[in-house]
CSV table of C-alpha atoms in Angstrom, one decimal:
chain,number,residue,atom,x,y,z
G,1,MET,CA,60.6,-48.0,-77.9
G,2,SER,CA,60.5,-46.2,-74.6
G,3,GLU,CA,58.0,-43.5,-74.1
G,4,VAL,CA,60.6,-40.9,-74.2
G,5,GLN,CA,62.1,-42.4,-77.8
G,6,ALA,CA,58.5,-42.2,-78.7
G,7,LYS,CA,58.3,-38.6,-78.2
G,8,LYS,CA,61.8,-37.4,-79.4
G,9,PRO,CA,61.3,-35.7,-82.8
G,10,LYS,CA,63.1,-36.9,-86.1
G,11,SER,CA,66.4,-34.8,-86.5
G,12,GLY,CA,69.8,-35.4,-88.0
G,13,TRP,CA,70.4,-34.2,-91.6
G,14,ILE,CA,66.7,-33.2,-92.0
G,15,ASN,CA,67.2,-30.4,-89.5
G,16,VAL,CA,70.5,-29.6,-91.6
G,17,ALA,CA,68.7,-29.5,-94.6
G,18,VAL,CA,65.9,-27.3,-93.2
G,19,ASP,CA,68.3,-24.5,-91.5
G,20,TYR,CA,70.6,-24.4,-94.1
G,21,GLY,CA,68.8,-25.6,-97.7
G,22,PRO,CA,67.2,-22.0,-98.1
G,23,LEU,CA,70.8,-20.3,-97.7
G,24,LEU,CA,72.2,-22.8,-100.4
G,25,VAL,CA,69.0,-22.0,-102.5
G,26,PHE,CA,70.0,-18.0,-102.0
G,27,PHE,CA,73.4,-18.8,-103.3
G,28,LEU,CA,72.7,-20.8,-106.2
G,29,THR,CA,70.2,-18.5,-107.4
G,30,TYR,CA,72.6,-15.5,-107.2
G,31,ARG,CA,75.2,-17.2,-109.1
G,32,TYR,CA,73.0,-18.2,-111.9
G,33,PHE,CA,71.5,-14.8,-112.3
G,34,ARG,CA,74.5,-12.7,-111.4
G,35,PRO,CA,75.8,-10.3,-114.3
G,36,ASP,CA,79.3,-10.6,-115.9
G,37,GLY,CA,81.3,-7.5,-115.4
G,38,GLU,CA,80.0,-4.1,-113.9
G,39,ASP,CA,76.3,-4.2,-114.4
G,40,ILE,CA,74.5,-2.4,-111.9
G,41,ALA,CA,71.1,-3.0,-113.0
G,42,GLY,CA,72.1,-6.7,-113.7
G,43,GLU,CA,73.4,-6.9,-109.9
G,44,ILE,CA,70.3,-5.5,-108.6
G,45,PHE,CA,68.4,-8.1,-110.6
G,46,ALA,CA,70.2,-11.0,-109.7
G,47,VAL,CA,69.7,-10.0,-105.7
G,48,VAL,CA,65.9,-9.3,-106.0
G,49,ARG,CA,65.7,-13.0,-107.8
G,50,SER,CA,68.1,-14.6,-105.2
G,51,THR,CA,66.1,-12.9,-102.5
G,52,GLY,CA,62.8,-14.2,-103.6
G,53,ALA,CA,64.2,-17.5,-104.0
G,54,PHE,CA,65.5,-17.1,-100.3
G,55,ILE,CA,62.0,-16.3,-99.0
G,56,ALA,CA,60.2,-19.1,-101.0
G,57,ALA,CA,62.8,-21.6,-99.8
G,58,SER,CA,62.5,-20.6,-96.5
G,59,LEU,CA,58.8,-21.0,-96.2
G,60,VAL,CA,59.0,-24.2,-97.9
G,61,ALA,CA,61.7,-25.2,-95.2
G,62,LEU,CA,58.9,-24.1,-92.5
G,63,ALA,CA,56.5,-26.8,-93.9
G,64,ILE,CA,58.8,-29.7,-94.2
G,65,SER,CA,59.9,-29.2,-90.6
G,66,LYS,CA,56.2,-29.2,-89.8
G,67,TRP,CA,55.4,-32.4,-91.8
G,68,ARG,CA,58.8,-34.3,-91.3
G,69,LEU,CA,59.6,-33.1,-87.7
G,70,GLY,CA,56.2,-32.9,-86.5
G,71,ARG,CA,57.1,-29.3,-85.2
G,72,ILE,CA,58.6,-25.8,-86.0
G,73,SER,CA,61.2,-24.6,-83.6
G,74,PRO,CA,61.2,-21.2,-82.3
G,75,MET,CA,64.6,-20.5,-83.9
G,76,LEU,CA,63.2,-21.6,-87.3
G,77,TRP,CA,60.2,-19.3,-86.9
G,78,LEU,CA,62.4,-16.2,-86.1
G,79,SER,CA,64.8,-16.9,-88.8
G,80,THR,CA,61.9,-17.0,-91.5
G,81,VAL,CA,60.0,-14.2,-90.2
G,82,LEU,CA,63.5,-12.1,-90.5
G,83,ILE,CA,63.9,-13.8,-93.9
G,84,VAL,CA,60.4,-12.4,-95.2
G,85,GLY,CA,60.9,-9.2,-93.3
G,86,PHE,CA,64.3,-8.0,-94.5
G,87,GLY,CA,64.0,-10.2,-97.6
G,88,THR,CA,61.0,-8.0,-98.7
G,89,LEU,CA,62.7,-4.7,-98.1
G,90,THR,CA,65.6,-6.0,-100.2
G,91,ILE,CA,63.1,-6.6,-103.1
G,92,TYR,CA,61.3,-3.4,-102.5
G,93,THR,CA,64.7,-1.2,-102.3
G,94,GLY,CA,66.6,-3.2,-104.6
G,95,ASN,CA,69.2,-2.8,-101.9
G,96,GLU,CA,71.2,-6.0,-100.7
G,97,TRP,CA,72.3,-4.0,-97.2
G,98,TRP,CA,68.8,-5.3,-95.7
G,99,ILE,CA,69.4,-9.1,-96.2
G,100,GLN,CA,72.5,-8.9,-95.2
G,101,ARG,CA,71.6,-7.5,-92.0
G,102,LYS,CA,69.5,-10.3,-90.9
G,103,PRO,CA,72.0,-12.8,-89.8
G,104,THR,CA,73.3,-9.8,-87.5
G,105,VAL,CA,70.0,-9.6,-85.9
G,106,ILE,CA,69.5,-13.2,-85.5
G,107,TYR,CA,72.8,-13.6,-83.8
G,108,THR,CA,72.2,-10.8,-81.7
G,109,LEU,CA,69.1,-11.8,-80.6
G,110,PHE,CA,70.0,-15.1,-79.7
G,111,ALA,CA,73.3,-13.7,-78.2
G,112,VAL,CA,71.4,-11.4,-75.9
G,113,ALA,CA,68.6,-14.1,-74.8
G,114,LEU,CA,71.1,-16.7,-74.1
G,115,ILE,CA,73.5,-14.6,-72.4
G,116,ALA,CA,70.9,-13.1,-70.1
G,117,GLY,CA,69.4,-16.3,-69.4
G,118,TRP,CA,72.9,-17.6,-68.4
G,119,LEU,CA,73.1,-14.5,-66.1
G,120,ALA,CA,69.8,-15.5,-64.5
G,121,GLY,CA,70.9,-19.1,-64.1
G,122,LYS,CA,68.7,-20.1,-66.9
G,123,GLY,CA,70.1,-22.3,-69.8
G,124,LEU,CA,67.5,-21.4,-72.5
G,125,LEU,CA,68.9,-23.8,-75.1
G,126,LYS,CA,66.9,-26.5,-73.0
G,127,TYR,CA,63.4,-25.3,-73.9
G,128,LEU,CA,64.6,-25.2,-77.6
G,129,LEU,CA,67.2,-28.4,-78.0
G,130,GLU,CA,66.0,-30.6,-75.3
G,131,ALA,CA,65.3,-33.6,-77.5
G,132,ALA,CA,68.6,-33.4,-79.2
G,133,PHE,CA,70.7,-33.6,-75.9
G,134,ASP,CA,69.2,-36.7,-74.1
G,135,GLY,CA,70.5,-36.7,-70.3
G,136,LEU,CA,72.2,-33.5,-70.5
G,137,ASN,CA,72.0,-32.2,-66.9
G,138,ASP,CA,71.0,-28.6,-65.8
G,139,GLU,CA,74.8,-27.4,-65.2
G,140,GLY,CA,75.6,-28.5,-68.7
G,141,TRP,CA,72.5,-26.6,-70.4
G,142,LEU,CA,73.7,-23.5,-68.4
G,143,LYS,CA,77.2,-23.8,-69.7
G,144,LEU,CA,75.9,-24.6,-73.4
G,145,SER,CA,73.5,-21.6,-73.5
G,146,ARG,CA,76.5,-19.3,-72.1
G,147,ASN,CA,79.0,-20.8,-74.6
G,148,TRP,CA,76.6,-20.5,-77.7
G,149,GLY,CA,75.6,-17.1,-76.7
G,150,PHE,CA,79.2,-15.7,-76.8
G,151,PHE,CA,79.9,-17.7,-79.8
G,152,PHE,CA,76.8,-15.8,-81.5
G,153,VAL,CA,78.2,-12.4,-80.5
G,154,ILE,CA,81.5,-13.6,-82.6
G,155,LEU,CA,79.2,-14.4,-85.5
G,156,ALA,CA,77.4,-11.3,-85.3
G,157,VAL,CA,80.6,-9.1,-85.5
G,158,LEU,CA,81.9,-11.3,-88.0
G,159,ASN,CA,79.1,-11.0,-90.1
G,160,GLU,CA,79.0,-7.2,-89.9
G,161,VAL,CA,82.9,-7.0,-90.8
G,162,LEU,CA,82.4,-9.3,-93.9
G,163,ALA,CA,79.2,-7.4,-95.1
G,164,ASN,CA,81.0,-4.3,-94.9
G,165,THR,CA,84.1,-5.2,-96.7
G,166,LEU,CA,83.4,-7.8,-99.2
G,167,SER,CA,81.3,-7.9,-102.3
G,168,PHE,CA,77.7,-9.3,-102.0
G,169,GLU,CA,78.7,-12.3,-103.8
G,170,SER,CA,81.7,-12.7,-101.4
G,171,TRP,CA,79.7,-12.2,-98.3
G,172,LEU,CA,76.9,-15.0,-99.4
G,173,ALA,CA,79.8,-17.4,-100.3
G,174,ALA,CA,81.0,-16.9,-96.8
G,175,LYS,CA,77.8,-17.6,-95.4
G,176,LEU,CA,78.4,-21.5,-96.9
G,177,TRP,CA,82.0,-21.7,-96.6
G,178,VAL,CA,83.0,-19.8,-93.1
G,179,PHE,CA,79.9,-19.6,-91.3
G,180,LEU,CA,78.6,-23.1,-91.4
G,181,PRO,CA,82.1,-24.9,-90.9
G,182,LEU,CA,82.6,-22.2,-88.1
G,183,SER,CA,79.5,-23.6,-86.3
G,184,PHE,CA,80.1,-27.1,-86.8
G,185,ALA,CA,83.5,-26.7,-85.6
G,186,PHE,CA,82.2,-25.1,-82.6
G,187,THR,CA,79.7,-27.8,-82.0
G,188,PHE,CA,82.2,-30.4,-81.8
G,189,THR,CA,84.1,-28.4,-79.6
G,190,GLN,CA,81.3,-28.6,-76.9
G,191,LEU,CA,81.2,-32.4,-77.1
G,192,PRO,CA,83.8,-33.2,-74.1
G,193,MET,CA,81.7,-30.6,-72.2
G,194,LEU,CA,78.3,-32.2,-72.8
G,195,LEU,CA,79.4,-35.7,-72.2
G,196,LYS,CA,80.7,-34.7,-68.7
G,197,HIS,CA,77.5,-33.3,-67.8
G,198,GLY,CA,75.6,-36.3,-68.8
G,199,LEU,CA,74.7,-36.3,-72.5
G,200,SER,CA,74.3,-39.7,-73.7
G,201,THR,CA,76.1,-41.2,-76.6
G,202,GLU,CA,73.2,-41.3,-78.6
G,203,GLY,CA,72.3,-37.6,-77.8
G,204,SER,CA,75.9,-36.8,-78.8
G,205,GLU,CA,75.5,-38.3,-82.4
G,206,ASP,CA,72.3,-35.9,-82.9
G,207,GLU,CA,74.3,-32.9,-81.7
G,208,LYS,CA,76.8,-33.5,-84.5
G,209,THR,CA,74.1,-33.1,-87.1
G,210,ASN,CA,72.0,-30.7,-85.4
G,211,PRO,CA,73.5,-27.8,-84.0
G,212,PRO,CA,71.6,-24.6,-83.3
G,213,PRO,CA,71.1,-22.7,-86.8
G,214,THR,CA,73.0,-20.1,-87.8
G,215,GLY,CA,71.2,-18.8,-90.8
């Protein structure tokens, strides 16, 4: 095993579980506690319980990332901090509006950082995901950062539209059945460009199962 390979952190489906596992816990907990029919008190109870489970699962994911991958990515740190912050506000106020804003904030921050970096001639994703894109040259990193930056803009707008037009349960389901498939589909569209700019075939396999988190 080469020195580069030895330094390369484990990834693949462990990363997917760490990134999206807490969201699945959130969804399943809400489904379990949700009331039948119109029950405002029951709805608040379900939201508070599922948010608490979301916070706990996110902290567990943080520990698993450190244990199994040997590191905690800046994206995961940011996501966990916002989950705890907005989740605490949701529990304190009993209003799901706060937890629904968390994805918008994350997408917006990522979009601003990546697009600003691209305009400055810097592919910022290189500093976050370099181990997953073996061989990718600087031009490839710049294009990847630009493309994900604009994609995060789309996700931020989409989250706000769905959060303001759907019920909480439908919005939560969309996080799993709309945002997650969209992220993987977008990841696949980037592969031809990445391969053109030096991504090794080994790196492309990791990219398929390890897109930037969009939780």
